[in-house]
Amino acid sequence: MTNPIYVALDTTDLEVALGLANAVRDHVGGVKLGLEFFNANGPDGVAKIAETGLPIFLDLKLHDIPNTVAGAVRAVAPLGVAILNVHASGGPAMMRAAQEAAQEAAAKAGTTAPLLIAVTVLTSFDENDLRSVGQHRPASEQVIRLAQLTQVCGLGGVVCSPKETALLRYACSPDFKLIVPGIRPAGSDTQDQKRVATPVQAKADGADILVIGRAITAADDPAAAAAAIIGELNEASA
Ligand code: C5P
């Protein structure tokens, strides 16, 4: 089994991020760097993490007019990240422009294009939040609608909560990647996450990639925590 764990390095501190990446590198499939890291360390910081050899999911959640998003995708293309994302609510023209830009930039640089994925409805949104922005359908319907739109636009997958994974596995094609945060090993603290699943449950529901932050990064021994999770997954798939 390819290691599905991407560890979320949610820090502004490059040395902390590098230390964690190096500590867990033999037990994870990649790292996720978000806006917190990127706004503090920029492309140079991403390049430093890339030197560990771990694939990177650059979680920038791009959302702007198509031309600007395409430009932003081209600007990060030289970093050679494995996964990059946009907001599906940016619409089809924006998503297609992003996908085209990713493919063109990679072809020009002679590299592999990142897997471009989309965020559907932020997991911090509940039905009240959706109504407040004029969205009256149930969250799950909106998630399916945006995931299917993402697929039609030629992107490779979506970020989704554990609650939506099984639903989207059914609603989207088998090769459409489901990237799932909100993962907590059995018996661990859920912290601020409202919808969580164990790693084994999320994989069984159809997750392709598990984004795991604090369950690994806040552990006394992050390498041992990551190793325990991959051990459980291997056991479940044996
Ligand atoms: O520490 P924890 O495992 O909760 O971290 C989850 C990671 O996934 C964080 O980087 C968080 O920003 C990210 N994420 C999330 N829910 C989403 C999208 C991303 O928790 N819908």
Coordinates of C-alpha atoms and ligand atoms in Angstrom, one line a residue:
M1 CA 0.0 0.0 0.0
T2 CA 1.3 3.5 -0.9
N3 CA 1.5 5.4 2.4
P4 CA -1.6 7.6 2.4
I5 CA -0.6 9.9 5.3
Y6 CA 0.1 13.5 4.6
V7 CA 1.2 15.2 7.8
A8 CA -0.1 18.8 8.2
L9 CA 2.8 21.0 9.3
D10 CA 0.7 23.9 10.6
T11 CA 3.4 26.2 11.8
T12 CA 5.0 29.5 10.7
D13 CA 8.4 28.2 11.9
L14 CA 10.5 26.7 9.1
E15 CA 12.9 25.0 11.5
V16 CA 10.0 23.3 13.4
A17 CA 8.5 22.2 10.1
L18 CA 11.8 20.8 8.9
G19 CA 12.4 19.0 12.1
L20 CA 9.0 17.4 12.0
A21 CA 9.3 16.5 8.3
N22 CA 12.7 14.8 8.9
A23 CA 11.4 13.0 12.0
V24 CA 8.4 11.4 10.3
R25 CA 9.8 11.0 6.8
D26 CA 10.0 7.2 6.9
H27 CA 6.4 6.8 8.1
V28 CA 4.4 9.2 6.0
G29 CA 3.6 9.6 2.3
G30 CA 4.0 13.4 2.3
V31 CA 3.5 16.7 4.1
K32 CA 0.8 19.4 3.8
L33 CA 1.8 23.0 4.0
G34 CA -0.9 25.6 4.3
L35 CA -1.4 29.3 4.3
E36 CA 0.2 29.7 7.8
F37 CA 3.5 28.2 6.6
F38 CA 3.4 29.7 3.1
N39 CA 2.6 33.3 4.3
A40 CA 5.5 33.1 6.7
N41 CA 8.1 31.3 4.6
G42 CA 7.0 31.8 1.0
P43 CA 8.2 29.6 -2.0
D44 CA 11.7 29.4 -0.5
G45 CA 10.3 27.7 2.6
V46 CA 8.4 25.2 0.5
A47 CA 11.6 24.5 -1.5
K48 CA 13.4 23.8 1.8
I49 CA 10.8 21.3 2.8
A50 CA 10.9 19.7 -0.7
E51 CA 14.6 19.0 0.0
T52 CA 13.5 16.3 2.5
G53 CA 12.3 14.4 -0.6
L54 CA 8.7 14.2 0.8
P55 CA 5.9 15.0 -1.7
I56 CA 4.1 18.2 -0.7
F57 CA 0.4 19.1 -0.7
L58 CA 0.4 22.9 -1.0
D59 CA -2.9 23.9 0.6
L60 CA -3.4 27.4 -0.7
K61 CA -7.1 27.2 -1.4
L62 CA -6.9 29.6 -4.4
H63 CA -10.0 31.6 -5.2
D64 CA -10.0 34.6 -7.5
I65 CA -10.9 35.4 -11.1
P66 CA -9.7 32.8 -13.6
N67 CA -6.7 34.8 -14.9
T68 CA -5.4 35.5 -11.5
V69 CA -5.7 31.9 -10.2
A70 CA -4.0 30.6 -13.4
G71 CA -1.2 33.1 -12.8
A72 CA -0.9 31.9 -9.2
V73 CA -0.8 28.3 -10.3
R74 CA 2.0 29.1 -12.8
A75 CA 3.9 31.0 -10.1
V76 CA 4.1 28.0 -7.8
A77 CA 4.6 25.4 -10.6
P78 CA 8.4 25.5 -10.3
L79 CA 8.1 24.2 -6.8
G80 CA 7.1 20.8 -8.2
V81 CA 4.5 20.2 -5.5
A82 CA 2.5 16.9 -5.7
I83 CA -0.9 18.4 -4.8
L84 CA -2.3 21.9 -5.1
N85 CA -5.9 23.2 -4.4
V86 CA -8.4 25.8 -5.4
H87 CA -12.0 26.6 -4.1
A88 CA -14.6 24.8 -6.2
S89 CA -16.9 27.8 -5.5
G90 CA -14.6 29.8 -7.7
G91 CA -16.6 28.2 -10.5
P92 CA -15.9 26.2 -13.7
A93 CA -14.0 28.9 -15.6
M94 CA -11.7 29.4 -12.7
M95 CA -11.1 25.6 -12.1
R96 CA -10.5 25.0 -15.9
A97 CA -8.1 27.9 -16.0
A98 CA -6.2 26.5 -13.0
Q99 CA -6.0 23.0 -14.5
E100 CA -4.8 24.3 -17.9
A101 CA -2.2 26.5 -16.2
A102 CA -1.0 23.5 -14.1
Q103 CA -0.6 21.3 -17.2
E104 CA 1.0 23.9 -19.3
A105 CA 3.5 25.0 -16.7
A106 CA 4.5 21.4 -16.0
A107 CA 4.9 20.6 -19.7
K108 CA 7.1 23.7 -20.1
A109 CA 9.3 22.8 -17.1
G110 CA 9.4 19.1 -18.1
T111 CA 7.9 18.1 -14.8
T112 CA 4.8 16.2 -13.7
A113 CA 1.8 18.6 -13.1
P114 CA 0.4 18.6 -9.5
L115 CA -2.8 16.8 -8.7
L116 CA -5.1 19.8 -8.7
I117 CA -8.0 19.3 -6.3
A118 CA -10.8 21.5 -4.9
V119 CA -12.3 22.5 -1.6
T120 CA -16.0 22.1 -1.7
V121 CA -17.7 23.5 1.4
L122 CA -15.4 24.4 4.2
T123 CA -15.9 21.9 7.1
S124 CA -16.1 24.9 9.5
F125 CA -19.5 25.8 7.7
D126 CA -22.7 24.5 9.1
E127 CA -26.2 25.0 7.6
N128 CA -26.6 28.4 9.3
D129 CA -23.3 29.6 7.8
L130 CA -24.4 28.4 4.4
R131 CA -27.8 30.2 4.7
S132 CA -26.0 33.4 5.7
V133 CA -24.1 33.4 2.4
G134 CA -27.3 32.7 0.5
Q135 CA -26.9 29.0 0.1
H136 CA -30.1 27.3 1.1
R137 CA -29.6 23.7 0.1
P138 CA -28.3 21.1 2.6
A139 CA -24.5 21.1 3.0
S140 CA -24.2 17.5 1.8
E141 CA -26.0 18.4 -1.5
Q142 CA -23.8 21.4 -2.0
V143 CA -20.7 19.2 -1.4
I144 CA -21.8 16.6 -4.0
R145 CA -22.7 19.3 -6.5
L146 CA -19.3 21.0 -6.1
A147 CA -17.4 17.7 -6.2
Q148 CA -19.1 16.7 -9.4
L149 CA -18.5 20.1 -10.9
T150 CA -14.8 19.7 -9.9
Q151 CA -14.7 16.4 -11.7
V152 CA -16.4 17.7 -14.8
C153 CA -13.8 20.5 -15.0
G154 CA -11.0 17.9 -15.2
L155 CA -9.5 18.3 -11.7
G156 CA -8.3 15.2 -9.9
G157 CA -10.2 15.3 -6.6
V158 CA -11.5 17.2 -3.6
V159 CA -10.8 17.7 0.0
C160 CA -13.7 16.3 2.1
S161 CA -14.6 15.7 5.7
P162 CA -14.8 12.1 7.0
K163 CA -18.6 12.6 7.0
E164 CA -18.7 13.1 3.3
T165 CA -16.1 10.5 2.2
A166 CA -18.4 7.5 1.6
L167 CA -21.0 9.8 -0.1
L168 CA -18.5 11.2 -2.5
R169 CA -16.9 7.8 -3.2
Y170 CA -20.3 6.8 -4.5
A171 CA -21.1 10.1 -6.3
C172 CA -17.7 10.5 -8.1
S173 CA -15.6 8.2 -10.2
P174 CA -13.3 5.7 -8.6
D175 CA -10.2 7.5 -9.7
F176 CA -11.3 10.8 -8.4
K177 CA -9.1 11.4 -5.3
L178 CA -10.6 12.1 -1.9
I179 CA -8.3 13.9 0.5
V180 CA -9.6 13.7 4.0
P181 CA -8.6 15.8 7.1
G182 CA -10.3 15.4 10.5
I183 CA -8.5 12.1 11.2
R184 CA -8.1 11.0 14.8
P185 CA -6.7 7.6 15.9
A186 CA -9.1 5.7 18.1
G187 CA -9.3 7.1 21.6
S188 CA -7.4 10.4 20.8
D189 CA -8.6 13.9 21.5
T190 CA -10.9 15.4 18.7
Q191 CA -9.7 19.0 19.6
D192 CA -11.6 21.5 17.5
Q193 CA -12.6 19.1 14.8
K194 CA -16.3 18.3 14.8
R195 CA -16.5 15.5 12.2
V196 CA -13.7 13.0 12.7
A197 CA -12.9 9.4 11.7
T198 CA -10.2 7.0 12.6
P199 CA -7.6 6.4 9.9
V200 CA -8.9 2.9 9.3
Q201 CA -12.5 4.1 9.0
A202 CA -11.6 6.9 6.6
K203 CA -9.7 4.5 4.3
A204 CA -12.6 2.0 4.4
D205 CA -15.0 4.8 3.4
G206 CA -12.8 5.4 0.3
A207 CA -10.3 8.1 1.3
D208 CA -7.2 8.2 -0.9
I209 CA -5.1 10.5 1.3
L210 CA -5.4 11.1 5.0
V211 CA -4.3 14.6 6.2
I212 CA -3.2 14.2 9.8
G213 CA -1.9 17.1 11.9
R214 CA -1.9 17.2 15.7
A215 CA -2.3 13.5 16.2
I216 CA 1.2 13.2 14.8
T217 CA 2.8 16.7 15.3
A218 CA 1.7 17.2 18.9
A219 CA 2.6 13.6 20.0
D220 CA 5.6 13.2 22.3
D221 CA 7.2 11.0 19.6
P222 CA 5.8 12.1 16.2
A223 CA 7.7 9.3 14.3
A224 CA 6.2 6.7 16.6
A225 CA 2.7 8.2 16.3
A226 CA 2.9 8.1 12.5
A227 CA 4.4 4.6 12.6
A228 CA 1.5 3.4 14.8
I229 CA -1.1 4.8 12.3
I230 CA 0.5 3.2 9.3
G231 CA 0.8 0.0 11.2
E232 CA -2.9 0.0 12.0
L233 CA -3.7 0.7 8.3
N234 CA -1.5 -2.1 7.1
E235 CA -3.1 -4.5 9.6
A236 CA -6.6 -3.5 8.4
S237 CA -5.7 -3.9 4.7
A238 CA -3.9 -7.3 5.2
Ligands
C5P1 O1 -4.5 18.8 13.5 P1 -5.5 18.2 12.6 O2 -5.3 16.8 12.2 O3 -6.9 18.6 13.0 O4 -5.2 19.1 11.2 C1 -5.9 18.9 10.1 C2 -5.3 19.7 8.9 O5 -6.2 19.7 7.8 C3 -5.1 21.2 9.2 O6 -4.0 21.6 8.4 C4 -6.4 21.8 8.7 O7 -6.2 23.2 8.4 C5 -6.7 21.0 7.5 N1 -8.0 21.0 7.0 C6 -9.1 20.6 7.8 N2 -10.4 20.6 7.3 C7 -10.6 21.0 6.1 C8 -9.5 21.4 5.2 C9 -8.2 21.3 5.8 O8 -8.9 20.3 9.0 N3 -11.8 21.0 5.6

